[in-house]
Structure formats: C-alpha cells, structure tokens
Tab-separated table of C-alpha atoms in Angstrom:
chain	number	residue	atom	x	y	z
A	19	MET	CA	50.876	106.322	62.948
A	20	SER	CA	47.744	104.640	61.682
A	21	ASP	CA	45.055	106.792	60.115
A	22	ASP	CA	42.679	105.681	62.876
A	23	LYS	CA	44.958	107.008	65.602
A	24	THR	CA	45.483	110.231	63.664
A	25	ALA	CA	41.754	110.741	63.431
A	26	GLU	CA	41.272	109.994	67.141
A	27	LEU	CA	43.843	112.579	68.175
A	28	ARG	CA	42.371	115.204	65.862
A	29	VAL	CA	38.963	114.686	67.417
A	30	LEU	CA	40.382	114.795	70.945
A	31	THR	CA	42.248	118.065	70.295
A	32	ALA	CA	39.694	119.766	68.059
A	33	GLY	CA	39.715	123.537	68.470
A	34	ARG	CA	43.139	123.521	70.132
A	35	PRO	CA	45.586	124.362	67.333
A	36	HIS	CA	48.757	124.634	69.424
A	37	THR	CA	48.222	121.170	70.849
A	38	THR	CA	47.495	119.726	67.413
A	39	HIS	CA	50.647	121.296	65.986
A	40	VAL	CA	52.897	119.835	68.692
A	41	LEU	CA	51.265	116.412	68.369
A	42	GLU	CA	51.798	116.368	64.622
A	43	THR	CA	55.444	117.308	65.123
A	44	VAL	CA	56.006	114.483	67.606
A	45	ILE	CA	54.112	111.893	65.578
A	46	ALA	CA	56.133	112.733	62.488
A	47	ALA	CA	59.270	111.797	64.416
A	48	TRP	CA	57.734	108.856	66.282
A	49	PRO	CA	54.622	107.365	64.658
A	50	GLU	CA	54.534	104.390	67.029
A	51	HIS	CA	53.955	106.731	69.971
A	52	ALA	CA	50.450	107.515	68.753
A	53	ALA	CA	48.765	104.798	70.797
A	54	TYR	CA	50.266	106.206	74.001
A	55	LEU	CA	49.177	109.710	73.071
A	56	VAL	CA	45.601	108.646	72.363
A	57	LYS	CA	45.351	107.129	75.857
A	58	SER	CA	46.936	110.214	77.396
A	59	PHE	CA	44.545	112.617	75.695
A	60	ALA	CA	41.374	110.524	75.966
A	61	ALA	CA	41.649	110.663	79.763
A	62	ARG	CA	41.796	114.475	79.938
A	63	SER	CA	38.972	116.652	81.186
A	64	PRO	CA	38.044	119.826	79.266
A	65	ALA	CA	39.962	121.852	81.858
A	66	MET	CA	43.024	119.683	81.336
A	67	LEU	CA	42.751	120.054	77.572
A	68	ASP	CA	42.625	123.828	78.023
A	69	ALA	CA	45.736	123.643	80.226
A	70	THR	CA	47.389	121.494	77.563
A	71	GLU	CA	46.639	124.140	74.945
A	72	ALA	CA	48.102	126.865	77.164
A	73	ALA	CA	51.283	124.839	77.704
A	74	ALA	CA	51.461	123.968	74.013
A	75	GLY	CA	51.172	127.630	73.018
A	76	ALA	CA	54.127	128.471	75.243
A	77	ALA	CA	56.090	125.422	74.091
A	78	ARG	CA	55.641	126.370	70.438
A	79	LYS	CA	57.373	129.664	71.096
A	80	LEU	CA	60.250	127.874	72.811
A	81	ILE	CA	60.778	125.272	70.078
A	82	ALA	CA	60.097	127.503	67.062
A	83	GLY	CA	62.466	126.587	64.237
A	84	GLN	CA	63.672	123.474	66.085
A	85	GLU	CA	60.494	121.436	66.150
A	86	ALA	CA	62.022	118.300	64.635
A	87	LYS	CA	64.958	118.385	67.055
A	88	PHE	CA	62.713	118.740	70.102
A	89	ALA	CA	60.527	115.869	68.872
A	90	SER	CA	63.597	113.698	68.366
A	91	ASP	CA	64.928	114.634	71.801
A	92	TYR	CA	61.562	113.791	73.345
A	93	ARG	CA	61.745	110.300	71.853
A	94	TRP	CA	65.337	109.934	73.064
A	95	THR	CA	64.325	111.070	76.562
A	96	CYS	CA	61.538	108.488	76.684
A	97	ASP	CA	64.090	105.818	75.734
A	98	GLN	CA	66.313	106.854	78.662
A	99	LEU	CA	63.339	106.749	81.005
A	100	ARG	CA	62.359	103.296	79.788
A	101	ASP	CA	65.787	101.974	80.739
A	102	GLU	CA	65.424	103.474	84.207
A	103	GLU	CA	61.956	101.913	84.567
A	104	LEU	CA	63.325	98.467	83.758
A	105	PHE	CA	65.943	98.857	86.481
A	106	PHE	CA	63.395	100.176	88.972
A	107	HIS	CA	60.946	97.329	88.498
A	108	ARG	CA	63.750	94.772	88.614
A	109	GLU	CA	65.581	96.162	91.661
A	110	GLY	CA	62.831	98.032	93.539
A	111	ARG	CA	64.900	101.217	93.814
A	112	TYR	CA	66.180	104.115	91.744
A	113	ARG	CA	69.503	103.427	90.056
A	114	LEU	CA	71.174	106.515	91.553
A	115	SER	CA	70.961	107.684	95.146
A	116	THR	CA	73.313	110.670	95.472
A	117	PHE	CA	73.592	114.078	93.885
A	118	ALA	CA	77.241	113.334	93.073
A	119	GLU	CA	76.173	110.377	90.939
A	120	ALA	CA	73.497	112.397	89.155
A	121	ASN	CA	75.943	115.231	88.581
A	122	ALA	CA	78.562	112.917	87.116
A	123	GLU	CA	76.164	111.091	84.803
A	124	VAL	CA	73.647	113.777	83.888
A	125	TYR	CA	74.160	117.371	84.996
A	126	SER	CA	77.810	117.690	83.966
A	127	ASN	CA	77.176	116.040	80.592
A	128	HIS	CA	76.085	119.045	78.542
A	129	ASP	CA	75.075	117.082	75.427
A	130	TYR	CA	72.980	114.690	77.500
A	131	MET	CA	71.400	117.507	79.496
A	132	GLY	CA	70.522	119.448	76.375
A	133	ARG	CA	68.551	116.562	74.897
A	134	TYR	CA	67.032	115.614	78.244
A	135	VAL	CA	65.782	119.128	78.989
A	136	ASN	CA	64.320	119.428	75.489
A	137	GLY	CA	62.465	116.182	75.953
A	138	LEU	CA	61.151	117.141	79.367
A	139	LEU	CA	59.634	120.316	77.952
A	140	LEU	CA	57.346	118.287	75.723
A	141	THR	CA	56.359	115.962	78.561
A	142	GLN	CA	54.709	118.993	80.157
A	143	LEU	CA	51.900	118.766	77.626
A	144	LEU	CA	52.118	115.203	76.286
A	145	TRP	CA	52.020	113.304	79.590
A	146	TYR	CA	48.688	113.125	81.364
A	147	ASN	CA	50.077	113.374	84.900
A	148	HIS	CA	52.269	116.364	84.042
A	149	VAL	CA	49.366	118.241	82.485
A	150	ALA	CA	47.141	117.364	85.440
A	151	THR	CA	49.446	119.002	87.977
A	152	PHE	CA	49.900	121.987	85.657
A	153	GLU	CA	46.126	122.378	85.416
A	154	MET	CA	45.975	122.202	89.216
A	155	PHE	CA	48.466	125.067	89.366
A	156	LEU	CA	46.534	127.147	86.819
A	157	ASN	CA	43.038	126.572	88.165
A	158	GLN	CA	43.384	125.809	91.866
A	159	VAL	CA	46.549	127.562	93.010
A	160	LEU	CA	46.822	130.857	91.133
A	161	PRO	CA	43.107	131.859	91.163
A	162	ASN	CA	42.785	131.262	94.895
A	163	ALA	CA	45.073	134.122	95.837
A	164	ALA	CA	42.965	136.437	98.003
A	165	ARG	CA	45.265	139.456	97.710
A	166	PRO	CA	48.404	140.653	95.894
A	167	PHE	CA	51.139	138.063	96.299
A	168	ASP	CA	54.911	137.721	96.095
A	169	TYR	CA	55.844	134.582	94.152
A	170	LEU	CA	58.845	132.302	94.585
A	171	GLU	CA	59.644	129.228	92.522
A	172	VAL	CA	62.479	126.825	93.262
A	173	GLY	CA	63.891	125.117	90.184
A	174	PRO	CA	61.975	127.020	87.470
A	175	GLY	CA	63.228	125.008	84.488
A	176	HIS	CA	61.807	126.444	81.273
A	177	GLY	CA	59.932	129.035	83.297
A	178	LEU	CA	56.416	127.953	82.321
A	179	MET	CA	54.983	128.319	85.817
A	180	VAL	CA	56.776	131.626	86.360
A	181	TYR	CA	55.351	132.834	83.056
A	182	PHE	CA	51.772	131.874	83.910
A	183	ALA	CA	52.059	133.155	87.478
A	184	ALA	CA	53.072	136.507	86.020
A	185	GLN	CA	49.777	136.636	84.110
A	186	SER	CA	47.844	136.859	87.383
A	187	PRO	CA	46.778	140.463	88.028
A	188	LEU	CA	47.455	139.858	91.741
A	189	CYS	CA	51.053	138.767	91.192
A	190	ARG	CA	53.136	141.576	92.700
A	191	THR	CA	56.703	140.267	92.419
A	192	LEU	CA	58.351	137.164	90.963
A	193	GLU	CA	61.524	135.430	92.092
A	194	ALA	CA	63.062	132.104	91.065
A	195	TRP	CA	65.936	130.179	92.622
A	196	ASP	CA	68.171	127.492	91.191
A	197	VAL	CA	71.443	125.921	92.235
A	198	SER	CA	72.773	126.212	88.667
A	199	SER	CA	73.748	129.461	86.982
A	200	VAL	CA	73.506	127.689	83.616
A	201	SER	CA	69.913	126.670	84.352
A	202	LEU	CA	69.049	130.218	85.365
A	203	ARG	CA	70.466	131.577	82.113
A	204	GLU	CA	68.264	129.123	80.237
A	205	THR	CA	65.262	130.188	82.305
A	206	ARG	CA	65.955	133.817	81.489
A	207	ALA	CA	66.268	133.044	77.790
A	208	ALA	CA	63.009	131.093	77.857
A	209	LEU	CA	61.132	133.890	79.631
A	210	ASP	CA	62.463	136.387	77.100
A	211	THR	CA	61.339	134.136	74.245
A	212	LEU	CA	57.903	133.852	75.827
A	213	GLY	CA	57.724	137.626	75.860
A	214	LEU	CA	57.405	138.108	79.601
A	215	THR	CA	57.821	141.776	80.459
A	216	LYS	CA	57.087	141.682	84.184
A	217	PRO	CA	60.402	141.696	86.100
A	218	VAL	CA	61.633	138.352	87.459
A	219	SER	CA	64.524	138.110	89.897
A	220	LEU	CA	66.598	134.988	89.195
A	221	VAL	CA	68.828	133.984	92.100
A	222	GLU	CA	71.551	131.337	92.156
A	223	THR	CA	71.289	129.600	95.521
A	224	ASP	CA	71.349	126.148	97.112
A	225	ILE	CA	68.482	125.863	99.578
A	226	LEU	CA	70.228	122.954	101.287
A	227	GLN	CA	73.132	125.174	102.299
A	228	THR	CA	72.237	128.856	102.153
A	229	GLU	CA	70.800	131.181	104.818
A	230	ARG	CA	67.155	132.152	104.699
A	231	PRO	CA	66.364	135.514	103.096
A	232	ASP	CA	64.904	138.360	105.115
A	233	ARG	CA	61.770	138.574	102.985
A	234	ARG	CA	58.817	136.194	103.019
A	235	PHE	CA	56.786	134.951	100.062
A	236	ASP	CA	53.017	134.545	99.781
A	237	LEU	CA	53.143	131.725	97.230
A	238	ILE	CA	56.010	129.269	96.899
A	239	VAL	CA	56.182	126.647	94.148
A	240	ILE	CA	58.553	123.692	94.096
A	241	SER	CA	57.639	121.417	91.210
A	242	GLU	CA	59.534	118.233	90.330
A	243	VAL	CA	62.544	119.192	92.420
A	244	LEU	CA	62.378	117.264	95.696
A	245	GLU	CA	63.007	113.903	94.027
A	246	HIS	CA	66.357	115.264	92.815
A	247	LEU	CA	67.568	115.944	96.366
A	248	GLU	CA	69.179	113.682	98.925
A	249	ARG	CA	67.421	115.573	101.735
A	250	PRO	CA	64.027	116.858	100.568
A	251	ASP	CA	63.074	117.258	104.235
A	252	VAL	CA	65.815	119.856	104.704
A	253	ALA	CA	64.639	121.700	101.584
A	254	LEU	CA	61.023	121.934	102.758
A	255	ASP	CA	62.096	122.932	106.258
A	256	PHE	CA	64.085	125.773	104.675
A	257	LEU	CA	61.087	126.902	102.626
A	258	ARG	CA	58.882	126.795	105.731
A	259	GLY	CA	60.996	129.684	106.990
A	260	CYS	CA	60.564	131.598	103.721
A	261	ILE	CA	56.772	131.610	103.584
A	262	ALA	CA	54.455	134.270	104.951
A	263	ASP	CA	52.312	133.269	107.917
A	264	ASP	CA	49.224	133.178	105.715
A	265	GLY	CA	51.068	132.012	102.605
A	266	ARG	CA	50.665	128.852	100.545
A	267	ILE	CA	53.046	126.358	98.980
A	268	PHE	CA	52.434	124.216	95.904
A	269	ILE	CA	54.488	121.041	95.781
A	270	ASN	CA	54.592	118.675	92.831
A	271	VAL	CA	56.476	115.432	93.366
A	272	PRO	CA	56.339	112.073	91.550
A	273	LEU	CA	55.822	108.668	93.116
A	274	ASN	CA	57.589	105.606	91.695
A	275	SER	CA	58.980	107.648	88.837
A	276	PRO	CA	62.461	106.453	87.804
A	277	SER	CA	64.474	108.956	85.777
A	278	PRO	CA	68.183	109.361	85.082
A	279	ASP	CA	68.514	112.051	87.773
A	280	HIS	CA	65.876	111.021	90.328
A	281	ILE	CA	67.602	109.994	93.552
A	282	TYR	CA	64.917	110.169	96.276
A	283	LEU	CA	62.111	107.635	96.003
A	284	PHE	CA	58.593	108.552	97.129
A	285	SER	CA	56.617	105.298	97.071
A	286	THR	CA	53.205	106.233	98.475
A	287	PRO	CA	51.008	109.293	99.049
A	288	ASP	CA	51.698	108.851	102.766
A	289	ASP	CA	55.404	109.418	102.076
A	290	VAL	CA	54.573	112.803	100.582
A	291	ARG	CA	52.118	113.799	103.297
A	292	ALA	CA	54.584	112.846	106.045
A	293	LEU	CA	57.331	114.907	104.418
A	294	VAL	CA	55.141	117.995	104.037
A	295	GLU	CA	53.652	117.825	107.512
A	296	GLY	CA	57.036	117.049	109.031
A	297	ALA	CA	58.339	120.334	107.637
A	298	GLY	CA	55.646	122.296	109.483
A	299	PHE	CA	52.930	122.562	106.828
A	300	LYS	CA	49.234	121.697	106.932
A	301	VAL	CA	48.050	119.916	103.804
A	302	ASP	CA	44.926	121.524	102.342
A	303	GLN	CA	44.831	119.294	99.274
A	304	LEU	CA	46.749	116.276	97.998
A	305	SER	CA	45.742	115.234	94.482
A	306	LEU	CA	47.105	112.199	92.658
A	307	PHE	CA	47.360	111.695	88.902
A	308	ALA	CA	48.591	108.442	87.362
A	309	THR	CA	50.319	108.274	84.008
A	310	GLN	CA	47.893	108.011	81.069
A	311	GLY	CA	45.038	108.567	83.503
A	312	LYS	CA	45.263	105.003	84.810
A	313	ARG	CA	43.260	104.006	87.891
A	314	LEU	CA	45.141	105.202	90.959
A	315	GLU	CA	44.726	101.941	92.849
A	316	GLN	CA	46.211	100.037	89.923
A	317	ALA	CA	49.062	102.498	89.458
A	318	LEU	CA	50.046	102.514	93.127
A	319	ALA	CA	49.819	98.741	93.442
A	320	ASN	CA	51.998	98.217	90.376
A	321	LYS	CA	54.366	101.092	91.169
A	322	ILE	CA	53.496	102.975	88.015
A	323	SER	CA	54.393	106.668	87.968
A	324	VAL	CA	51.953	108.956	89.794
A	325	SER	CA	52.256	112.728	90.203
A	326	ALA	CA	51.286	114.164	93.599
A	327	GLY	CA	50.156	117.781	93.697
A	328	VAL	CA	50.044	119.304	97.173
A	329	ILE	CA	48.611	122.639	98.294
A	330	ALA	CA	49.661	123.423	101.843
A	331	ARG	CA	50.074	126.294	104.273
A	332	PRO	CA	52.101	126.869	107.445
A	333	SER	CA	50.649	124.866	110.330
C-alpha cells in the first residue's frame, strides 16, 4: 500500500484502535486493497465508524493468533466473489439457483467453507454496506425496545448480533436457530470466545420444514439468510407466526449481490418490500446502503451490490 493511502486510513480511523489493527493486518496481506478500503471508510458517518470499532473489537477476539490466516482468507473470499460478479454481470443471474447446488459446491466442502466463513467475518467491518446495516441494528433496532424482550436470530453465523443483543439491559432471553449443527457449534465457540455469559439457546431447525414453536419472540433478526433460500417467502411466513403481536423483525438482505452460495436474486428495493409485506408484515423502515457508499441511484442502475435493512412489525 502506498504511504499516502496508509496515512489516509490512519486519519479516517484515528482513535479507533481495534479498527486500525484489523486494517493493518489486512493491508499487510493485500496492499493493493488499500484504495478500496479508503473509499469504504471515507464514506462512513461517525456512528458507522463507532459501529465498525465495536465489530472490530469483537473480531479481534475471534481471530486472535490467526490474524494472518484470516486476512489471507478474506482476500481469497473476495477473489471468489469477483468471479461470481463477472458471471452475474455477463448472464444477468446468479450462477446457482438451488440449495442442492450450493450444498454440493460450498456447504459440503469443509476447506472451502472454512476460508469463506473466515473471509465473511472481516467483511462485517471492512465493507461499507455491511457496517451500515450493523450500525442500523445497533442504533435503531436494539435501543428502540420499549420493554424487556425475547430475542431470536435465524442464521447467527459468528454470533456478533447475538452478542451485541445480549448487551442490552432489556434483553430477557436469547435464542438462535440454524439448519446446520456444525454452524451452531461454531456459533457457540464464537460466543464463548467473545466472553458472553448470558445464556443463549442454540436450536438446530429448518424453518422451511419445521413446525412453529409454542413461544413467541419480541425481536426477530434474520440477516443475510433469505438470499440463500429457494423460498424466502416461506421462511418469512413462518417467522410471521413466531413473532409477538407487538414484536419487531429486522431483515437484512442484499440486492444484486452475487456470491458462491447466493441462490435467490433480489434486484430492487420493491422486491424486498413485496416479500416482507406479502408475509404479513408492515414495513416501518427500509434503508439502502450501496457498496463503498456509492450513490444509490448509480448502484441500482448498474446492479452493484446494495444492502437492504428492513425494520417491520406484524400488520
């Protein structure tokens, strides 16, 4: 990385040591990525930079002792995504369209999945649109709970949202569901590494096939999951039956975002709104964040990746 880009990033992340540490780790493995990172960080508001620092602090605990490997896996993951983007812009569709295909190519390939998951962890703080939806969760979803709440997350991944939800003094219980027992074991390990002491119930279940539980949840989160499903409408309809009458749901889904395991294409904000409202929810807020903070009109017109954050409640 050029000295100029180094200096720019240091200025942009001044006073945020966890963020600076992760950036230095990534740049050491991939100096050419600095120009992308400068654009990503220059577009962030102070609130987003604070959210980045919170995510970076958690990430540092998760990658401790393996920083170089995670940085290398992040670069590798970006290479895989670039190949998918080339296909998407050439063909106008995602390369895969069924869970069986994604399972055969990605989920059942343990070496591939290991590197991919490592890389995705770092995208949570390095990519503008990922940080933007995380900041929305921290500052617009969690603080707006009016009373003690029971929390459910579908597809918790590294457990970052579960971890930060647990920090809310109003969070009464925490539960997380995933179709994969292996993923749940990794979530548990991550939460232990993060030092979470509040109990979290981890449940192996497939919301496309299982029966609804007897209990209802006050806050449900499903972040970057629906694009992995053949029938996201069925998944949201299921969750509509799991939410309290006065509960809220936070949905994070990408538009025009080709990845090795993305099979359902959301092309426009209207696609997302129609899905959510069709499942029986009223949209309170739909916020859009383009990669690198690009202008939304430009990103949507050119089918550049945009993250859609939705806060909704039962209609």
